[in-house]
PDB file of C-alpha atoms in Angstrom:
ATOM      1  CA  UNK B   7       7.714   3.820  12.134  1.00 59.00           C
ATOM      2  CA  UNK B   8      10.597   6.137  13.033  1.00 57.00           C
ATOM      3  CA  UNK B   9       8.797   6.683  16.344  1.00 66.00           C
ATOM      4  CA  UNK B  10       9.516   2.994  17.040  1.00 64.00           C
ATOM      5  CA  UNK B  11      13.083   3.200  15.659  1.00 60.00           C
ATOM      6  CA  UNK B  12      11.847   1.204  12.681  1.00 67.00           C
ATOM      7  CA  UNK B  13      11.720   1.777   8.941  1.00 80.00           C
ATOM      8  CA  UNK B  14      10.921   0.099   5.642  1.00 84.00           C
ATOM      9  CA  UNK B  15      13.298  -2.608   4.457  1.00 80.00           C
ATOM     10  CA  UNK B  16      15.536  -2.297   1.400  1.00 87.00           C
ATOM     11  CA  UNK B  17      13.293  -4.374  -0.851  1.00 90.00           C
ATOM     12  CA  UNK B  18      10.245  -2.480   0.380  1.00 91.00           C
ATOM     13  CA  UNK B  19      11.813   0.826  -0.646  1.00 91.00           C
ATOM     14  CA  UNK B  20      12.962  -0.623  -3.965  1.00 92.00           C
ATOM     15  CA  UNK B  21       9.497  -1.972  -4.733  1.00 93.00           C
ATOM     16  CA  UNK B  22       7.849   1.383  -4.050  1.00 92.00           C
ATOM     17  CA  UNK B  23      10.454   3.446  -5.892  1.00 92.00           C
ATOM     18  CA  UNK B  24      11.145   1.272  -8.945  1.00 92.00           C
ATOM     19  CA  UNK B  25       8.144  -0.995  -9.451  1.00 91.00           C
ATOM     20  CA  UNK B  26       5.521   1.554  -8.412  1.00 94.00           C
ATOM     21  CA  UNK B  27       6.237   5.282  -8.565  1.00 93.00           C
ATOM     22  CA  UNK B  28       8.797   5.246 -11.389  1.00 93.00           C
ATOM     23  CA  UNK B  29       6.579   3.199 -13.710  1.00 94.00           C
ATOM     24  CA  UNK B  30       3.529   5.291 -12.802  1.00 94.00           C
ATOM     25  CA  UNK B  31       5.400   8.546 -13.392  1.00 91.00           C
ATOM     26  CA  UNK B  32       6.545   7.446 -16.847  1.00 93.00           C
ATOM     27  CA  UNK B  33       3.265   5.986 -18.128  1.00 93.00           C
ATOM     28  CA  UNK B  34       0.965   8.634 -16.648  1.00 90.00           C
ATOM     29  CA  UNK B  35       2.326  11.183 -19.117  1.00 87.00           C
ATOM     30  CA  UNK B  36       1.200   9.075 -22.096  1.00 88.00           C
ATOM     31  CA  UNK B  37      -2.348  10.454 -21.803  1.00 86.00           C
ATOM     32  CA  UNK B  38      -3.055  12.677 -24.795  1.00 84.00           C
ATOM     33  CA  UNK B  39      -4.571  16.148 -24.948  1.00 80.00           C
ATOM     34  CA  UNK B  40      -8.324  16.535 -25.234  1.00 77.00           C
ATOM     35  CA  UNK B  41      -9.267  17.017 -28.913  1.00 80.00           C
ATOM     36  CA  UNK B  42     -11.530  20.039 -28.270  1.00 82.00           C
ATOM     37  CA  UNK B  43     -10.592  23.425 -26.867  1.00 79.00           C
ATOM     38  CA  UNK B  44     -12.443  24.974 -23.941  1.00 76.00           C
ATOM     39  CA  UNK B  45     -13.003  28.720 -23.369  1.00 80.00           C
ATOM     40  CA  UNK B  46     -10.733  28.844 -20.304  1.00 75.00           C
ATOM     41  CA  UNK B  47      -7.149  27.931 -19.553  1.00 76.00           C
ATOM     42  CA  UNK B  48      -5.667  25.585 -16.951  1.00 73.00           C
ATOM     43  CA  UNK B  49      -3.956  27.144 -13.912  1.00 71.00           C
ATOM     44  CA  UNK B  50      -0.853  29.014 -15.016  1.00 72.00           C
ATOM     45  CA  UNK B  51       1.047  28.326 -11.776  1.00 73.00           C
ATOM     46  CA  UNK B  52       1.725  25.092  -9.943  1.00 73.00           C
ATOM     47  CA  UNK B  53       1.169  26.859  -6.618  1.00 78.00           C
ATOM     48  CA  UNK B  54      -2.339  28.047  -7.460  1.00 77.00           C
ATOM     49  CA  UNK B  55      -4.896  27.574  -4.635  1.00 79.00           C
ATOM     50  CA  UNK B  56      -6.901  24.747  -6.282  1.00 78.00           C
ATOM     51  CA  UNK B  57      -3.789  22.681  -6.990  1.00 82.00           C
ATOM     52  CA  UNK B  58      -2.332  23.308  -3.544  1.00 86.00           C
ATOM     53  CA  UNK B  59      -5.638  22.411  -1.904  1.00 87.00           C
ATOM     54  CA  UNK B  60      -5.828  19.198  -3.908  1.00 86.00           C
ATOM     55  CA  UNK B  61      -2.301  18.163  -2.917  1.00 89.00           C
ATOM     56  CA  UNK B  62      -2.738  19.099   0.748  1.00 92.00           C
ATOM     57  CA  UNK B  63      -6.057  17.274   1.083  1.00 91.00           C
ATOM     58  CA  UNK B  64      -4.715  14.106  -0.528  1.00 92.00           C
ATOM     59  CA  UNK B  65      -1.672  14.215   1.742  1.00 93.00           C
ATOM     60  CA  UNK B  66      -4.001  14.497   4.742  1.00 95.00           C
ATOM     61  CA  UNK B  67      -6.157  11.602   3.512  1.00 94.00           C
ATOM     62  CA  UNK B  68      -3.112   9.391   2.975  1.00 94.00           C
ATOM     63  CA  UNK B  69      -1.580  10.361   6.307  1.00 95.00           C
ATOM     64  CA  UNK B  70      -4.850   9.777   8.161  1.00 96.00           C
ATOM     65  CA  UNK B  71      -5.270   6.311   6.661  1.00 96.00           C
ATOM     66  CA  UNK B  72      -1.727   5.242   7.505  1.00 95.00           C
ATOM     67  CA  UNK B  73      -1.885   6.617  11.054  1.00 94.00           C
ATOM     68  CA  UNK B  74      -5.243   4.907  11.539  1.00 96.00           C
ATOM     69  CA  UNK B  75      -3.800   1.576  10.402  1.00 95.00           C
ATOM     70  CA  UNK B  76      -0.671   2.092  12.530  1.00 94.00           C
ATOM     71  CA  UNK B  77      -2.715   2.733  15.674  1.00 94.00           C
ATOM     72  CA  UNK B  78      -5.526   0.232  15.148  1.00 95.00           C
ATOM     73  CA  UNK B  79      -3.214  -2.716  14.408  1.00 93.00           C
ATOM     74  CA  UNK B  80      -1.737  -2.283  17.892  1.00 92.00           C
ATOM     75  CA  UNK B  81      -5.212  -2.693  19.403  1.00 93.00           C
ATOM     76  CA  UNK B  82      -5.851  -6.079  17.803  1.00 92.00           C
ATOM     77  CA  UNK B  83      -6.088  -9.087  20.179  1.00 91.00           C
ATOM     78  CA  UNK B  84      -3.436 -10.994  18.222  1.00 91.00           C
ATOM     79  CA  UNK B  85      -0.951  -8.109  18.238  1.00 90.00           C
ATOM     80  CA  UNK B  86       2.384  -8.585  19.955  1.00 86.00           C
ATOM     81  CA  UNK B  87       5.263  -6.155  19.909  1.00 83.00           C
ATOM     82  CA  UNK B  88       7.870  -8.865  20.436  1.00 80.00           C
ATOM     83  CA  UNK B  89       6.327 -11.954  18.791  1.00 80.00           C
ATOM     84  CA  UNK B  90       5.780 -11.268  15.087  1.00 81.00           C
ATOM     85  CA  UNK B  91       4.263 -14.735  14.594  1.00 79.00           C
ATOM     86  CA  UNK B  92       1.527 -14.433  17.223  1.00 77.00           C
ATOM     87  CA  UNK B  93      -1.141 -13.445  14.678  1.00 72.00           C
ATOM     88  CA  UNK B  94      -0.924 -16.721  12.772  1.00 79.00           C
ATOM     89  CA  UNK B  95      -0.104 -18.936  15.747  1.00 66.00           C
ATOM     90  CA  UNK B  96      -3.647 -20.283  15.988  1.00 50.00           C
ATOM     91  CA  UNK B  97      -3.576 -21.304  12.335  1.00 49.00           C
ATOM     92  CA  UNK B  98      -0.493 -23.437  12.977  1.00 47.00           C
ATOM     93  CA  UNK B  99      -1.665 -25.166  16.157  1.00 42.00           C
ATOM     94  CA  UNK B 100      -3.233 -28.109  14.374  1.00 37.00           C
ATOM     95  CA  UNK B 101      -0.021 -28.796  12.493  1.00 37.00           C
ATOM     96  CA  UNK B 102       2.028 -28.570  15.659  1.00 40.00           C
ATOM     97  CA  UNK B 103      -0.268 -30.917  17.578  1.00 40.00           C
ATOM     98  CA  UNK B 104      -0.342 -33.526  14.818  1.00 37.00           C
ATOM     99  CA  UNK B 105       3.418 -33.948  14.755  1.00 37.00           C
ATOM    100  CA  UNK B 106       5.070 -32.551  17.849  1.00 33.00           C
ATOM    101  CA  UNK B 107       8.520 -33.901  17.135  1.00 33.00           C
ATOM    102  CA  UNK B 108       8.545 -32.734  13.534  1.00 40.00           C
ATOM    103  CA  UNK B 109       7.347 -29.314  14.552  1.00 42.00           C
ATOM    104  CA  UNK B 110      10.166 -28.960  17.053  1.00 34.00           C
ATOM    105  CA  UNK B 111      12.706 -29.788  14.373  1.00 41.00           C
ATOM    106  CA  UNK B 112      11.115 -27.395  11.912  1.00 41.00           C
ATOM    107  CA  UNK B 113      10.925 -24.753  14.617  1.00 46.00           C
ATOM    108  CA  UNK B 114      14.644 -25.079  15.250  1.00 45.00           C
ATOM    109  CA  UNK B 115      15.409 -24.794  11.550  1.00 39.00           C
ATOM    110  CA  UNK B 116      13.063 -21.848  11.268  1.00 44.00           C
ATOM    111  CA  UNK B 117      14.676 -20.048  14.192  1.00 46.00           C
ATOM    112  CA  UNK B 118      18.093 -20.499  12.601  1.00 44.00           C
ATOM    113  CA  UNK B 119      16.839 -19.144   9.292  1.00 42.00           C
ATOM    114  CA  UNK B 120      15.184 -16.198  10.997  1.00 42.00           C
ATOM    115  CA  UNK B 121      18.407 -15.243  12.731  1.00 42.00           C
ATOM    116  CA  UNK B 122      20.050 -15.017   9.319  1.00 41.00           C
ATOM    117  CA  UNK B 123      17.261 -13.174   7.496  1.00 47.00           C
ATOM    118  CA  UNK B 124      15.577 -10.964  10.105  1.00 55.00           C
ATOM    119  CA  UNK B 125      17.024  -7.452   9.909  1.00 57.00           C
ATOM    120  CA  UNK B 126      14.847  -5.921  12.612  1.00 67.00           C
ATOM    121  CA  UNK B 127      12.363  -4.236  10.275  1.00 76.00           C
ATOM    122  CA  UNK B 128       9.660  -6.873  10.587  1.00 87.00           C
ATOM    123  CA  UNK B 129       6.664  -5.834  12.656  1.00 88.00           C
ATOM    124  CA  UNK B 130       2.905  -5.621  12.366  1.00 92.00           C
ATOM    125  CA  UNK B 131       3.162  -1.841  12.098  1.00 91.00           C
ATOM    126  CA  UNK B 132       5.716  -2.091   9.299  1.00 91.00           C
ATOM    127  CA  UNK B 133       3.611  -4.578   7.340  1.00 93.00           C
ATOM    128  CA  UNK B 134       0.430  -2.541   7.769  1.00 94.00           C
ATOM    129  CA  UNK B 135       1.917   0.852   6.910  1.00 94.00           C
ATOM    130  CA  UNK B 136       3.914  -0.473   3.954  1.00 94.00           C
ATOM    131  CA  UNK B 137       0.964  -2.245   2.343  1.00 95.00           C
ATOM    132  CA  UNK B 138      -1.305   0.766   2.878  1.00 96.00           C
ATOM    133  CA  UNK B 139       1.225   3.293   1.580  1.00 95.00           C
ATOM    134  CA  UNK B 140       2.169   1.160  -1.430  1.00 95.00           C
ATOM    135  CA  UNK B 141      -1.393   0.700  -2.660  1.00 95.00           C
ATOM    136  CA  UNK B 142      -2.081   4.342  -1.809  1.00 95.00           C
ATOM    137  CA  UNK B 143       0.377   5.252  -4.582  1.00 94.00           C
ATOM    138  CA  UNK B 144      -2.129   3.766  -7.030  1.00 95.00           C
ATOM    139  CA  UNK B 145      -4.976   5.738  -5.452  1.00 94.00           C
ATOM    140  CA  UNK B 146      -3.108   9.027  -5.790  1.00 93.00           C
ATOM    141  CA  UNK B 147      -2.137   8.242  -9.386  1.00 93.00           C
ATOM    142  CA  UNK B 148      -5.743   7.437 -10.266  1.00 92.00           C
ATOM    143  CA  UNK B 149      -7.221  10.501  -8.551  1.00 90.00           C
ATOM    144  CA  UNK B 150      -4.695  12.881 -10.127  1.00 88.00           C
ATOM    145  CA  UNK B 151      -5.214  11.471 -13.628  1.00 86.00           C
ATOM    146  CA  UNK B 152      -7.908  13.933 -14.599  1.00 80.00           C
ATOM    147  CA  UNK B 153      -9.441  13.812 -18.038  1.00 76.00           C
ATOM    148  CA  UNK B 154     -11.648  16.528 -19.462  1.00 78.00           C
ATOM    149  CA  UNK B 155     -11.448  19.364 -20.199  1.00 73.00           C
ATOM    150  CA  UNK B 156      -7.696  19.433 -20.878  1.00 74.00           C
ATOM    151  CA  UNK B 157      -6.728  15.789 -21.274  1.00 81.00           C
ATOM    152  CA  UNK B 158      -8.345  12.679 -22.645  1.00 86.00           C
ATOM    153  CA  UNK B 159      -9.988  10.230 -20.218  1.00 87.00           C
ATOM    154  CA  UNK B 160      -7.671   7.899 -18.345  1.00 89.00           C
ATOM    155  CA  UNK B 161      -9.014   4.816 -20.123  1.00 90.00           C
ATOM    156  CA  UNK B 162      -7.561   6.084 -23.411  1.00 90.00           C
ATOM    157  CA  UNK B 163      -4.073   5.653 -21.951  1.00 92.00           C
ATOM    158  CA  UNK B 164      -3.960   1.882 -22.356  1.00 93.00           C
ATOM    159  CA  UNK B 165      -0.406   1.487 -21.092  1.00 95.00           C
ATOM    160  CA  UNK B 166      -1.162   3.413 -17.907  1.00 94.00           C
ATOM    161  CA  UNK B 167      -4.340   1.434 -17.267  1.00 95.00           C
ATOM    162  CA  UNK B 168      -2.495  -1.861 -17.749  1.00 96.00           C
ATOM    163  CA  UNK B 169       0.229  -0.671 -15.375  1.00 95.00           C
ATOM    164  CA  UNK B 170      -2.314   0.245 -12.687  1.00 95.00           C
ATOM    165  CA  UNK B 171      -4.164  -3.056 -13.052  1.00 96.00           C
ATOM    166  CA  UNK B 172      -0.930  -5.049 -12.977  1.00 96.00           C
ATOM    167  CA  UNK B 173       0.428  -3.193  -9.964  1.00 96.00           C
ATOM    168  CA  UNK B 174      -2.875  -3.559  -8.118  1.00 96.00           C
ATOM    169  CA  UNK B 175      -2.852  -7.292  -8.798  1.00 96.00           C
ATOM    170  CA  UNK B 176       0.706  -7.629  -7.482  1.00 95.00           C
ATOM    171  CA  UNK B 177      -0.084  -5.564  -4.382  1.00 95.00           C
ATOM    172  CA  UNK B 178      -3.202  -7.584  -3.577  1.00 96.00           C
ATOM    173  CA  UNK B 179      -1.150 -10.733  -4.079  1.00 96.00           C
ATOM    174  CA  UNK B 180       1.320  -9.445  -1.494  1.00 94.00           C
ATOM    175  CA  UNK B 181      -1.558  -8.700   0.869  1.00 94.00           C
ATOM    176  CA  UNK B 182      -3.205 -12.126   0.682  1.00 94.00           C
ATOM    177  CA  UNK B 183      -0.478 -14.515  -0.539  1.00 90.00           C
ATOM    178  CA  UNK B 184       1.173 -15.279   2.814  1.00 84.00           C
ATOM    179  CA  UNK B 185       4.125 -17.059   1.192  1.00 89.00           C
ATOM    180  CA  UNK B 186       6.771 -17.370   3.894  1.00 89.00           C
ATOM    181  CA  UNK B 187       9.822 -17.006   1.638  1.00 91.00           C
ATOM    182  CA  UNK B 188       8.323 -14.007  -0.152  1.00 92.00           C
ATOM    183  CA  UNK B 189       7.244 -12.346   3.079  1.00 91.00           C
ATOM    184  CA  UNK B 190      10.692 -12.918   4.575  1.00 89.00           C
ATOM    185  CA  UNK B 191      12.377 -11.290   1.578  1.00 90.00           C
ATOM    186  CA  UNK B 192       9.975  -8.325   1.672  1.00 91.00           C
ATOM    187  CA  UNK B 193      10.205  -7.963   5.485  1.00 90.00           C
ATOM    188  CA  UNK B 194       6.485  -8.645   5.881  1.00 92.00           C
ATOM    189  CA  UNK B 195       4.795 -10.674   8.603  1.00 92.00           C
ATOM    190  CA  UNK B 196       1.682 -12.820   8.592  1.00 92.00           C
ATOM    191  CA  UNK B 197      -1.573 -11.204   9.727  1.00 92.00           C
ATOM    192  CA  UNK B 198      -5.081 -12.665  10.049  1.00 93.00           C
ATOM    193  CA  UNK B 199      -7.280 -12.580   6.963  1.00 93.00           C
ATOM    194  CA  UNK B 200      -9.735 -10.280   8.736  1.00 94.00           C
ATOM    195  CA  UNK B 201      -7.030  -7.652   9.169  1.00 95.00           C
ATOM    196  CA  UNK B 202      -6.014  -7.902   5.526  1.00 95.00           C
ATOM    197  CA  UNK B 203      -9.634  -7.340   4.523  1.00 96.00           C
ATOM    198  CA  UNK B 204      -9.734  -4.397   6.938  1.00 96.00           C
ATOM    199  CA  UNK B 205      -6.750  -2.849   5.155  1.00 96.00           C
ATOM    200  CA  UNK B 206      -8.503  -3.227   1.801  1.00 96.00           C
ATOM    201  CA  UNK B 207     -11.564  -1.487   3.278  1.00 96.00           C
ATOM    202  CA  UNK B 208      -9.371   1.382   4.536  1.00 96.00           C
ATOM    203  CA  UNK B 209      -7.952   1.774   1.041  1.00 96.00           C
ATOM    204  CA  UNK B 210     -11.404   1.670  -0.565  1.00 96.00           C
ATOM    205  CA  UNK B 211     -12.666   4.378   1.798  1.00 96.00           C
ATOM    206  CA  UNK B 212      -9.618   6.530   1.076  1.00 95.00           C
ATOM    207  CA  UNK B 213     -10.155   6.133  -2.671  1.00 95.00           C
ATOM    208  CA  UNK B 214     -13.832   7.068  -2.386  1.00 95.00           C
ATOM    209  CA  UNK B 215     -13.157  10.113  -0.209  1.00 94.00           C
ATOM    210  CA  UNK B 216     -10.263  11.332  -2.374  1.00 92.00           C
ATOM    211  CA  UNK B 217     -12.250  10.932  -5.580  1.00 90.00           C
ATOM    212  CA  UNK B 218     -15.381  12.619  -4.205  1.00 91.00           C
ATOM    213  CA  UNK B 219     -13.432  15.569  -2.790  1.00 89.00           C
ATOM    214  CA  UNK B 220     -11.497  15.964  -6.033  1.00 85.00           C
ATOM    215  CA  UNK B 221     -14.655  15.964  -8.150  1.00 82.00           C
ATOM    216  CA  UNK B 222     -17.070  17.774  -5.830  1.00 79.00           C
ATOM    217  CA  UNK B 223     -14.790  20.324  -4.156  1.00 76.00           C
ATOM    218  CA  UNK B 224     -11.594  20.906  -6.122  1.00 72.00           C
ATOM    219  CA  UNK B 225     -13.276  21.028  -9.535  1.00 71.00           C
ATOM    220  CA  UNK B 226     -15.723  23.658  -8.268  1.00 70.00           C
TER     221      UNK B 226
END
């Protein structure tokens, strides 16, 4: 986004920092120790090769997903760098045709409101990267919440599980809700349903790859 002289909006940063990462960081530590001892100890240093490899690989997975979404959204037929409403224009044509005069009046009111609320952050790239990176926080939290042999399984931490489920529900609501006032406040723009589903698929693939690498490679 900085490449385009763009960034996340204030409420986008606040949502990620306060509603996501802070709550995750607090509740993740509620997981208790595993009740049985094992004949080997956990890594004594935070910079041990397995831990570093795990962090580096997950950073690469997250970065790859966000770059992929950033690039691919620009290749979509509905994408426009200057018109942030082009993606949902076809969905509004029937309304505009049914009442041309009313639509002109509403359009004028909408333009006036946009001039007051648009801070320059809104774009298809911003919406895509923010939604992907926000839900990716949940993926990283889930993948790094290892259970045996040193800690109890994640499902024993009821508060943490409820937090993850609640945050996932809110994030998916932001992806599919398409409420104009909410999107305006969060500096998001409307995208076609197919693209929203595509973002969910990207996240699912990232989760699967991260989990498989963590279990099959890092643990061994």
